CSV table of C-alpha atoms in Angstrom, one decimal:
chain,number,residue,atom,x,y,z
A,142,MET,CA,79.9,-65.8,31.4
A,143,SER,CA,82.5,-68.0,29.6
A,144,GLN,CA,82.4,-67.7,25.9
A,145,ASN,CA,81.8,-70.7,23.7
A,146,SER,CA,81.7,-71.0,20.0
A,147,ALA,CA,77.9,-71.5,20.0
A,148,ASN,CA,77.3,-68.1,21.7
A,149,VAL,CA,77.1,-65.6,18.8
A,150,LEU,CA,76.0,-62.4,20.7
A,151,ASN,CA,79.4,-60.8,20.0
A,152,LEU,CA,80.0,-62.5,16.6
A,153,GLY,CA,80.5,-59.1,14.9
A,154,LYS,CA,81.9,-55.7,15.9
A,155,SER,CA,78.4,-54.3,16.1
A,156,PRO,CA,74.8,-55.6,16.4
A,157,THR,CA,74.3,-55.0,12.7
A,158,SER,CA,77.4,-56.9,11.7
A,159,THR,CA,76.5,-59.7,14.0
A,160,ILE,CA,73.0,-60.0,12.3
A,161,LEU,CA,74.6,-59.9,8.9
A,162,LYS,CA,77.2,-62.5,9.7
A,163,LEU,CA,74.6,-64.8,11.1
A,164,SER,CA,72.0,-64.3,8.4
A,165,TRP,CA,74.0,-64.4,5.2
A,166,PRO,CA,74.4,-68.2,5.0
A,167,THR,CA,70.6,-68.7,5.4
A,168,ILE,CA,69.9,-66.0,2.8
A,169,VAL,CA,72.3,-67.7,0.4
A,170,GLU,CA,70.5,-71.0,1.2
A,171,GLN,CA,67.2,-69.3,0.4
A,172,ILE,CA,68.6,-68.0,-2.9
A,173,ALA,CA,69.6,-71.6,-3.8
A,174,PHE,CA,66.1,-72.8,-2.8
A,175,THR,CA,64.5,-70.1,-5.0
A,176,ILE,CA,66.7,-71.1,-7.9
A,177,LEU,CA,65.5,-74.7,-7.3
A,178,ASN,CA,61.8,-73.6,-7.2
A,179,PHE,CA,62.3,-71.6,-10.4
A,180,ALA,CA,63.9,-74.7,-12.1
A,181,ASP,CA,61.1,-77.0,-10.8
A,182,THR,CA,58.4,-74.6,-11.9
A,183,ALA,CA,59.9,-74.0,-15.3
A,184,MET,CA,60.4,-77.7,-16.0
A,185,VAL,CA,56.9,-78.6,-15.0
A,186,GLY,CA,55.5,-75.6,-16.8
A,187,VAL,CA,56.8,-77.0,-20.1
A,188,LEU,CA,54.3,-79.9,-19.7
A,189,GLY,CA,51.3,-77.5,-19.7
A,190,ALA,CA,49.1,-75.4,-17.4
A,191,GLN,CA,47.3,-78.4,-15.9
A,192,PHE,CA,50.6,-79.9,-14.7
A,193,THR,CA,51.5,-76.5,-13.1
A,194,ALA,CA,48.0,-76.4,-11.6
A,195,ALA,CA,48.4,-79.9,-10.1
A,196,VAL,CA,51.6,-78.8,-8.3
A,197,GLY,CA,49.9,-75.6,-7.2
A,198,ILE,CA,46.8,-77.4,-5.8
A,199,SER,CA,49.1,-79.6,-3.7
A,200,ALA,CA,51.1,-76.6,-2.4
A,201,PRO,CA,48.8,-75.5,0.5
A,202,VAL,CA,48.9,-79.0,2.0
A,203,ILE,CA,52.7,-79.3,1.6
A,204,TRP,CA,52.9,-75.9,3.4
A,205,LEU,CA,50.7,-77.3,6.1
A,206,ALA,CA,53.1,-80.2,6.6
A,207,SER,CA,56.1,-77.8,6.5
A,208,GLY,CA,54.4,-75.7,9.2
A,209,ILE,CA,54.1,-78.7,11.5
A,210,MET,CA,57.8,-79.4,10.8
A,211,ALA,CA,58.6,-75.8,11.7
A,212,ALA,CA,56.7,-76.1,15.0
A,213,ILE,CA,58.8,-79.1,16.0
A,214,SER,CA,62.0,-77.4,15.1
A,215,VAL,CA,61.1,-74.2,17.0
A,216,GLY,CA,60.1,-76.1,20.1
A,217,PHE,CA,63.6,-77.4,20.5
A,218,SER,CA,65.8,-74.8,18.8
A,219,VAL,CA,64.6,-71.9,20.9
A,220,GLN,CA,65.5,-73.9,24.0
A,221,VAL,CA,69.0,-74.6,22.5
A,222,ALA,CA,69.5,-70.8,21.9
A,223,GLN,CA,68.4,-69.8,25.4
A,224,LYS,CA,70.5,-72.5,27.1
A,225,ILE,CA,73.5,-71.4,25.1
A,226,GLY,CA,72.9,-67.8,26.1
A,227,ALA,CA,72.8,-68.9,29.7
A,228,ASP,CA,76.1,-70.8,29.1
A,229,ASP,CA,74.4,-74.1,30.0
A,230,MET,CA,75.9,-76.3,27.2
A,231,GLU,CA,74.9,-79.6,28.8
A,232,SER,CA,71.2,-78.7,28.7
A,233,ALA,CA,71.6,-77.3,25.2
A,234,SER,CA,73.2,-80.6,24.1
A,235,LYS,CA,70.4,-82.6,25.7
A,236,ALA,CA,67.7,-80.5,23.9
A,237,SER,CA,69.6,-81.0,20.6
A,238,SER,CA,69.6,-84.8,21.1
A,239,GLN,CA,65.9,-84.9,22.1
A,240,SER,CA,65.1,-82.9,18.9
A,241,LEU,CA,66.4,-85.7,16.8
A,242,SER,CA,64.3,-88.5,18.3
A,243,ALA,CA,61.2,-86.3,18.3
A,244,SER,CA,61.6,-85.3,14.6
A,245,ILE,CA,62.0,-89.0,13.6
A,246,VAL,CA,58.8,-90.0,15.4
A,247,LEU,CA,56.7,-87.0,14.3
A,248,GLY,CA,58.1,-87.1,10.7
A,249,ALA,CA,56.9,-90.7,10.4
A,250,ILE,CA,53.4,-89.7,11.6
A,251,LEU,CA,53.2,-86.9,9.1
A,252,THR,CA,54.0,-89.2,6.2
A,253,LEU,CA,51.4,-91.7,7.3
A,254,LEU,CA,48.8,-89.0,7.6
A,255,ALA,CA,49.6,-87.6,4.2
A,256,LEU,CA,49.4,-91.0,2.6
A,257,SER,CA,46.0,-91.6,4.2
A,258,VAL,CA,44.5,-88.5,2.4
A,259,THR,CA,46.2,-88.8,-1.0
A,260,ASN,CA,43.2,-90.2,-2.8
A,261,VAL,CA,40.7,-87.7,-1.6
A,262,LEU,CA,42.9,-84.6,-1.5
A,263,PRO,CA,42.6,-83.4,-5.2
A,264,LYS,CA,38.8,-83.3,-5.2
A,265,LEU,CA,38.8,-81.5,-1.8
A,266,LEU,CA,41.0,-78.8,-3.2
A,267,GLY,CA,38.9,-78.3,-6.3
A,268,ALA,CA,40.9,-80.2,-9.0
A,269,ASP,CA,39.0,-81.0,-12.2
A,270,GLU,CA,38.8,-84.4,-13.7
A,271,ILE,CA,42.0,-84.0,-15.8
A,272,THR,CA,44.1,-82.3,-13.1
A,273,ALA,CA,43.0,-84.6,-10.2
A,274,PRO,CA,45.0,-87.8,-11.1
A,275,ILE,CA,48.1,-85.7,-11.9
A,276,THR,CA,47.7,-84.1,-8.4
A,277,ARG,CA,47.3,-87.4,-6.8
A,278,ASP,CA,50.4,-88.9,-8.3
A,279,TYR,CA,52.5,-85.9,-7.4
A,280,PHE,CA,51.3,-85.8,-3.8
A,281,PHE,CA,51.7,-89.5,-3.2
A,282,VAL,CA,55.4,-89.3,-3.8
A,283,MET,CA,55.8,-86.0,-1.9
A,284,ALA,CA,54.2,-87.6,1.2
A,285,PHE,CA,57.3,-89.8,1.7
A,286,SER,CA,59.5,-86.7,1.7
A,287,PHE,CA,57.7,-85.4,4.9
A,288,PHE,CA,59.6,-87.9,7.1
A,289,VAL,CA,63.1,-86.9,6.0
A,290,ASN,CA,62.2,-83.2,5.7
A,291,THR,CA,61.0,-83.2,9.4
A,292,VAL,CA,64.4,-84.5,10.5
A,293,LEU,CA,66.2,-82.0,8.2
A,294,THR,CA,64.1,-79.0,9.3
A,295,THR,CA,64.6,-79.7,13.0
A,296,ILE,CA,68.3,-80.4,13.1
A,297,SER,CA,69.0,-77.5,10.7
A,298,ALA,CA,67.0,-75.2,13.1
A,299,VAL,CA,69.0,-76.5,16.1
A,300,LEU,CA,72.3,-75.9,14.3
A,301,ARG,CA,71.3,-72.4,13.3
A,302,CYS,CA,70.3,-71.5,16.9
A,303,ALA,CA,73.7,-72.8,18.0
A,304,GLY,CA,75.3,-70.3,15.6
A,305,ASP,CA,76.0,-72.8,12.8
A,306,THR,CA,74.2,-71.5,9.7
A,307,THR,CA,76.8,-72.9,7.4
A,308,SER,CA,76.2,-76.6,7.8
A,309,PRO,CA,72.5,-76.4,6.6
A,310,LEU,CA,73.7,-74.2,3.7
A,311,ILE,CA,76.2,-76.8,2.6
A,312,GLY,CA,73.8,-79.8,2.9
A,313,ASN,CA,70.9,-78.1,1.2
A,314,SER,CA,73.1,-76.5,-1.6
A,315,ILE,CA,74.4,-80.0,-2.6
A,316,ALA,CA,70.9,-81.4,-2.5
A,317,ILE,CA,69.6,-78.5,-4.7
A,318,VAL,CA,72.1,-79.3,-7.4
A,319,ALA,CA,71.1,-82.9,-7.2
A,320,ASN,CA,67.4,-82.0,-7.4
A,321,ILE,CA,67.9,-80.0,-10.6
A,322,ILE,CA,69.8,-82.8,-12.2
A,323,LEU,CA,67.3,-85.4,-11.1
A,324,ASN,CA,64.4,-83.2,-12.3
A,325,PHE,CA,66.0,-83.1,-15.7
A,326,LEU,CA,66.3,-86.9,-15.8
A,327,PHE,CA,63.0,-87.9,-14.2
A,328,ILE,CA,60.5,-85.4,-15.6
A,329,PHE,CA,61.2,-85.7,-19.3
A,330,PRO,CA,61.4,-88.8,-21.5
A,331,GLU,CA,64.5,-90.0,-23.3
A,332,ARG,CA,65.5,-87.7,-26.1
A,333,THR,CA,68.3,-86.4,-28.3
A,334,MET,CA,69.7,-83.0,-27.4
A,335,ILE,CA,72.3,-80.7,-29.1
A,336,PHE,CA,75.4,-80.0,-27.0
A,337,PHE,CA,78.2,-77.9,-28.6
A,338,GLY,CA,76.8,-78.6,-32.1
A,339,LYS,CA,76.6,-82.4,-31.6
A,340,GLU,CA,73.6,-84.6,-31.0
A,341,VAL,CA,73.8,-86.4,-27.6
A,342,TYR,CA,71.4,-89.1,-26.4
A,343,VAL,CA,69.9,-88.2,-22.9
A,344,TRP,CA,68.2,-90.8,-20.8
A,345,GLY,CA,64.9,-89.8,-19.3
A,346,ALA,CA,62.2,-91.5,-17.2
A,347,GLY,CA,59.4,-89.4,-18.6
A,348,LEU,CA,57.5,-89.4,-15.2
A,349,GLY,CA,56.2,-85.8,-15.5
A,350,VAL,CA,55.2,-84.1,-12.2
A,351,LYS,CA,55.6,-87.5,-10.5
A,352,GLY,CA,59.3,-87.3,-11.5
A,353,ALA,CA,59.6,-83.8,-10.0
A,354,ALA,CA,58.3,-85.2,-6.7
A,355,LEU,CA,60.7,-88.1,-6.8
A,356,ALA,CA,63.6,-85.8,-7.4
A,357,THR,CA,62.5,-83.7,-4.4
A,358,LEU,CA,62.3,-86.8,-2.2
A,359,LEU,CA,65.8,-88.0,-3.2
A,360,SER,CA,67.4,-84.6,-2.9
A,361,ILE,CA,65.9,-83.9,0.6
A,362,THR,CA,67.2,-87.4,1.7
A,363,ILE,CA,70.6,-86.4,0.5
A,364,ALA,CA,70.5,-83.1,2.4
A,365,THR,CA,69.3,-84.9,5.6
A,366,LEU,CA,72.1,-87.4,5.5
A,367,ILE,CA,74.7,-84.6,5.0
A,368,VAL,CA,73.3,-82.3,7.7
A,369,LEU,CA,73.0,-85.3,10.1
A,370,VAL,CA,76.7,-85.9,9.8
A,371,MET,CA,77.4,-82.3,10.6
A,372,PHE,CA,75.0,-82.4,13.4
A,373,PHE,CA,76.8,-85.3,15.1
A,374,PHE,CA,80.3,-83.8,14.4
A,375,ASN,CA,79.5,-80.1,14.8
A,376,ARG,CA,82.2,-77.6,16.0
A,377,LYS,CA,79.9,-75.4,18.1
A,378,GLY,CA,80.2,-77.2,21.4
A,379,LEU,CA,77.0,-79.3,21.2
A,380,LYS,CA,77.7,-82.9,22.2
A,381,ILE,CA,75.2,-85.4,20.8
A,382,TYR,CA,75.0,-88.6,22.8
A,383,ALA,CA,73.0,-91.7,22.1
A,384,LYS,CA,71.8,-91.9,25.7
A,385,HIS,CA,70.2,-88.4,25.3
A,386,ILE,CA,68.6,-89.3,22.0
A,387,PHE,CA,66.8,-92.4,23.3
A,388,ALA,CA,66.1,-91.2,26.9
A,389,PHE,CA,62.9,-89.2,27.1
A,390,ASP,CA,63.4,-85.9,29.0
A,391,LYS,CA,60.1,-84.7,30.4
A,392,GLN,CA,61.2,-81.1,31.0
A,393,ILE,CA,62.7,-80.6,27.6
A,394,ASN,CA,59.8,-82.1,25.7
A,395,THR,CA,57.2,-80.2,27.9
A,396,SER,CA,59.0,-77.0,27.0
A,397,ALA,CA,59.1,-78.0,23.4
A,398,THR,CA,55.4,-78.6,23.4
A,399,GLN,CA,54.6,-75.3,25.1
A,400,ILE,CA,56.7,-73.4,22.6
A,401,GLY,CA,55.8,-75.6,19.6
A,402,VAL,CA,52.1,-76.0,19.9
A,403,PRO,CA,51.3,-72.3,19.3
A,404,VAL,CA,53.7,-72.4,16.3
A,405,ALA,CA,51.9,-75.5,15.0
A,406,LEU,CA,48.5,-73.8,15.4
A,407,GLU,CA,49.9,-70.7,13.7
A,408,ARG,CA,51.1,-72.8,10.7
A,409,VAL,CA,47.9,-74.8,10.6
A,410,THR,CA,46.0,-71.5,10.6
A,411,LEU,CA,48.1,-70.2,7.8
A,412,SER,CA,48.0,-73.4,5.8
A,413,LEU,CA,44.3,-74.1,6.2
A,414,GLY,CA,43.8,-70.5,5.2
A,415,GLN,CA,45.9,-71.2,2.1
A,416,VAL,CA,43.8,-74.3,1.4
A,417,VAL,CA,40.6,-72.2,1.5
A,418,PHE,CA,42.3,-69.5,-0.4
A,419,MET,CA,43.2,-72.0,-3.1
A,420,ARG,CA,39.7,-73.4,-3.1
A,421,ILE,CA,38.4,-69.8,-3.8
A,422,ILE,CA,40.9,-69.4,-6.6
A,423,SER,CA,40.1,-72.9,-8.0
A,424,SER,CA,36.5,-71.6,-8.7
A,425,MET,CA,38.1,-69.3,-11.3
A,426,GLY,CA,39.5,-72.1,-13.5
A,427,THR,CA,42.8,-73.7,-14.4
A,428,SER,CA,44.4,-70.6,-15.8
A,429,ALA,CA,43.8,-68.7,-12.6
A,430,ILE,CA,45.2,-71.6,-10.5
A,431,ALA,CA,48.4,-71.7,-12.7
A,432,ALA,CA,48.7,-67.9,-12.6
A,433,HIS,CA,48.4,-67.8,-8.8
A,434,HIS,CA,51.0,-70.6,-8.4
A,435,LEU,CA,53.5,-69.0,-10.7
A,436,ALA,CA,53.1,-65.6,-9.0
A,437,ILE,CA,53.7,-67.3,-5.7
A,438,GLN,CA,56.9,-68.8,-7.2
A,439,ALA,CA,58.0,-65.4,-8.5
A,440,GLU,CA,57.3,-63.8,-5.2
A,441,SER,CA,59.3,-66.4,-3.4
A,442,MET,CA,62.4,-64.4,-4.3
A,443,SER,CA,61.3,-61.8,-1.8
A,444,TYR,CA,61.3,-64.4,1.1
A,445,MET,CA,65.1,-64.8,0.9
A,446,PRO,CA,66.1,-61.9,3.1
A,447,SER,CA,63.2,-62.1,5.5
A,448,PHE,CA,63.8,-65.8,6.3
A,449,GLY,CA,67.5,-65.2,6.8
A,450,PHE,CA,66.9,-62.3,9.2
A,451,ALA,CA,64.1,-64.2,11.0
A,452,VAL,CA,66.6,-67.0,11.7
A,453,ALA,CA,69.1,-64.5,13.0
A,454,ALA,CA,66.5,-62.8,15.1
A,455,THR,CA,65.3,-66.1,16.7
A,456,THR,CA,68.9,-67.0,17.5
A,457,LEU,CA,70.1,-63.6,18.8
A,458,VAL,CA,67.0,-62.8,20.7
A,459,GLY,CA,66.9,-66.3,22.2
A,460,GLN,CA,70.5,-66.1,23.3
A,461,SER,CA,70.1,-62.6,24.7
A,462,ILE,CA,67.1,-63.6,26.8
A,463,GLY,CA,69.0,-66.6,28.0
A,464,ALA,CA,71.9,-64.3,29.0
A,465,ASP,CA,69.4,-62.0,30.8
A,466,LYS,CA,70.0,-59.1,28.4
A,467,PRO,CA,66.5,-57.9,27.3
A,468,LYS,CA,67.8,-54.5,25.9
A,469,MET,CA,70.2,-56.4,23.6
A,470,ALA,CA,67.4,-58.7,22.5
A,471,LYS,CA,65.2,-55.7,21.6
A,472,ASP,CA,68.1,-54.1,19.7
A,473,PHE,CA,68.8,-57.3,17.7
A,474,GLY,CA,65.1,-57.8,16.8
A,475,LEU,CA,64.5,-54.2,15.7
A,476,LYS,CA,67.7,-54.0,13.6
A,477,ALA,CA,67.0,-57.4,11.9
A,478,ALA,CA,63.5,-56.3,11.0
A,479,ASN,CA,64.6,-52.9,9.7
A,480,ILE,CA,67.3,-54.4,7.4
A,481,GLY,CA,64.9,-57.1,6.2
A,482,ALA,CA,62.2,-54.5,5.4
A,483,ILE,CA,64.7,-52.4,3.3
A,484,LEU,CA,65.8,-55.4,1.3
A,485,MET,CA,62.3,-56.7,0.7
A,486,ALA,CA,61.2,-53.2,-0.4
A,487,ALA,CA,63.8,-53.6,-3.1
A,488,THR,CA,62.5,-56.9,-4.2
A,489,GLY,CA,59.0,-55.4,-4.3
A,490,VAL,CA,60.3,-52.9,-6.9
A,491,ILE,CA,61.6,-55.9,-9.0
A,492,LEU,CA,58.3,-57.7,-8.7
A,493,PHE,CA,56.3,-54.5,-9.8
A,494,PHE,CA,58.4,-53.7,-12.9
A,495,PHE,CA,59.6,-57.2,-14.0
A,496,GLY,CA,56.9,-59.6,-12.7
A,497,GLU,CA,55.7,-60.6,-16.2
A,498,ALA,CA,59.3,-61.2,-17.4
A,499,ILE,CA,60.0,-63.5,-14.4
A,500,VAL,CA,56.8,-65.5,-14.9
A,501,SER,CA,57.5,-65.9,-18.6
A,502,LEU,CA,60.5,-68.1,-17.6
A,503,PHE,CA,58.1,-70.6,-16.2
A,504,THR,CA,55.4,-70.9,-18.9
A,505,PRO,CA,54.8,-69.9,-22.5
A,506,ASP,CA,51.0,-69.3,-21.8
A,507,LYS,CA,50.4,-65.6,-22.6
A,508,GLU,CA,47.1,-65.5,-20.5
A,509,VAL,CA,48.8,-66.9,-17.4
A,510,ILE,CA,51.8,-64.6,-17.8
A,511,LYS,CA,49.5,-61.5,-18.0
A,512,MET,CA,47.4,-62.6,-15.0
A,513,SER,CA,50.5,-63.3,-12.9
A,514,GLY,CA,52.1,-60.0,-13.8
A,515,ALA,CA,49.1,-58.1,-12.7
A,516,ILE,CA,48.8,-59.7,-9.2
A,517,LEU,CA,52.6,-59.4,-8.6
A,518,LYS,CA,52.2,-55.6,-9.0
A,519,ILE,CA,49.7,-55.8,-6.1
A,520,VAL,CA,51.8,-57.8,-3.7
A,521,ALA,CA,54.9,-55.7,-4.4
A,522,PHE,CA,53.5,-53.1,-2.0
A,523,ALA,CA,53.3,-55.7,0.8
A,524,GLN,CA,56.9,-56.7,0.9
A,525,PRO,CA,58.2,-54.4,3.7
A,526,PHE,CA,55.2,-55.4,5.9
A,527,GLU,CA,55.7,-59.1,5.1
A,528,ALA,CA,59.3,-58.7,6.3
A,529,GLY,CA,58.1,-57.3,9.6
A,530,ALA,CA,55.6,-60.1,10.1
A,531,THR,CA,58.2,-62.8,9.4
A,532,ILE,CA,61.1,-61.3,11.3
A,533,PHE,CA,59.3,-60.1,14.3
A,534,ALA,CA,57.5,-63.4,14.6
A,535,GLY,CA,60.9,-65.1,14.6
A,536,ALA,CA,62.2,-62.6,17.3
A,537,LEU,CA,59.1,-63.3,19.4
A,538,ARG,CA,59.7,-67.0,19.2
A,539,GLY,CA,63.3,-66.5,20.3
A,540,ALA,CA,62.0,-64.7,23.4
A,541,GLY,CA,59.7,-67.7,24.1
A,542,ASP,CA,56.6,-65.9,23.0
A,543,SER,CA,55.0,-68.2,20.3
A,544,ARG,CA,51.4,-67.5,21.2
A,545,TRP,CA,51.1,-63.9,19.8
A,546,PRO,CA,52.3,-64.8,16.3
A,547,PHE,CA,49.5,-67.4,16.3
A,548,TYR,CA,46.9,-64.9,17.4
A,549,ILE,CA,48.1,-62.3,14.8
A,550,ASN,CA,48.1,-64.8,12.0
A,551,LEU,CA,44.7,-66.1,12.9
A,552,ILE,CA,43.2,-62.6,12.7
A,553,GLY,CA,45.2,-61.7,9.6
A,554,VAL,CA,44.5,-64.8,7.5
A,555,TRP,CA,41.0,-65.6,8.5
A,556,GLY,CA,39.7,-62.2,9.6
A,557,PHE,CA,41.1,-60.3,6.5
A,558,ARG,CA,42.4,-62.5,3.7
A,559,ILE,CA,39.7,-65.2,3.7
A,560,VAL,CA,36.7,-63.1,4.5
A,561,LEU,CA,37.6,-60.3,2.1
A,562,SER,CA,38.5,-62.8,-0.7
A,563,THR,CA,35.1,-64.5,-0.3
A,564,ILE,CA,33.3,-61.2,-0.5
A,565,PHE,CA,35.3,-60.0,-3.5
A,566,VAL,CA,34.9,-63.2,-5.5
A,567,PHE,CA,31.5,-64.6,-4.7
A,568,MET,CA,29.6,-61.3,-4.0
A,569,PHE,CA,31.2,-58.9,-6.4
A,570,ASN,CA,32.8,-61.3,-9.0
A,571,LEU,CA,36.0,-59.3,-9.0
A,572,GLY,CA,38.4,-62.0,-10.1
A,573,LEU,CA,42.0,-63.1,-9.3
A,574,SER,CA,43.4,-59.7,-8.6
A,575,SER,CA,40.9,-59.1,-5.8
A,576,VAL,CA,42.1,-62.0,-3.7
A,577,TRP,CA,45.6,-60.7,-3.9
A,578,VAL,CA,44.3,-57.3,-2.7
A,579,ALA,CA,42.9,-59.2,0.3
A,580,MET,CA,46.3,-60.8,0.8
A,581,LEU,CA,47.9,-57.4,0.7
A,582,ILE,CA,45.6,-56.1,3.5
A,583,ASP,CA,46.4,-59.2,5.5
A,584,LEU,CA,50.2,-58.8,5.2
A,585,VAL,CA,50.1,-55.0,6.1
A,586,PHE,CA,48.0,-55.8,9.2
A,587,ARG,CA,50.4,-58.6,10.4
A,588,GLY,CA,53.5,-56.5,9.7
A,589,ILE,CA,52.3,-53.6,11.8
A,590,VAL,CA,50.9,-55.7,14.7
A,591,CYS,CA,53.9,-58.0,15.0
A,592,ARG,CA,56.2,-55.1,15.4
A,593,ARG,CA,54.0,-53.5,18.1
A,594,ARG,CA,53.8,-56.8,20.0
A,595,PHE,CA,57.6,-57.4,19.9
A,596,VAL,CA,58.3,-53.9,21.3
A,597,LYS,CA,55.8,-54.4,24.1
A,598,ALA,CA,56.9,-57.9,24.9
A,599,ILE,CA,60.6,-57.1,25.2
A,600,GLY,CA,60.0,-53.8,27.0
């Protein structure tokens, strides 16, 4: 096999160094996203618990949209990885080109669907009369971001599976800085601030959570434009031609559908589960919603290594399978998951001992801080298992097996998390901590079963 710059199977001196070299830009990117989420949450938190709750209520539906975006990206990026592994760069380039046109069409559909449910969404998710209009304003603006985010998610995934994890890092990092600045200007009204002992007038739009959503929309648009330029002028051997973008390729799109539909079902399963999960939590009041949302934001720091190693696993397992090297694929998958589990165990320790301190950065509400700190101690024990669930699912997709992650998530979320939460809250009145115990059980189950499935599938 001739070596091309998109083939990353021998990127490092060992499988471990290859995984680390491929995953670190994505991990840094996730760190940047976590900082952004922290900044978003802290700025909105200043406005009050109901504003935080409005963002939290919208979160499951935004996750649902993100899951569909991920399905589109996986359908094409796995093909790119396997074609590169087989040294078929022409087919890899065609799949990359088709991914762009598909993401444009499906992104537009997502935005239109989101706009159509904006008015009824808050009540469906259990928002009270005060929180509902705030939620509606926030989600209306966020719906427009679905279009550009679908394009960004898809082409970023394709670049990563071609071994280019740096371009998405650059584009998203620039956009994250822009988002924080725009948040500062859009959320708060005009005011006078003290800089270096001097009063300085600062313009502000005073749009509240609507301003946070507008900042997100503009920053994602910036990232999309930057990554698109890198997509067309990449240095990894992928050639993007207009004729391939606008010419429908039945084989590529059929394969994308076969791989992507189970991923979409998986994400829909997870996100609808989150919607029901949020509806259960909404029954406990605004403080519980705010505490749950802030705990999720604090826990997001633990996702950083798992997502990075999942991306590396998808790419390396996909290219290994394309190169007809199943033993190499198995080695990459197991090593990526083991490294990720160790790192997430470390973040679990941080969540257990410093959870309240982290949440206090987002809100001054003492009750919310105490509630969030308690549930973070619970989920801290799930971190290594969550790493396994995420990374092995990525490895399975790289091998072209996107069905089993769907089956496993279906059982975990609905068979354990939702059923147990319903029993704990409505039969035994156990409160917010009990639903996080149900989530812990779900994550432990998924981590164990995903590992077993990967080992069996690769052989």
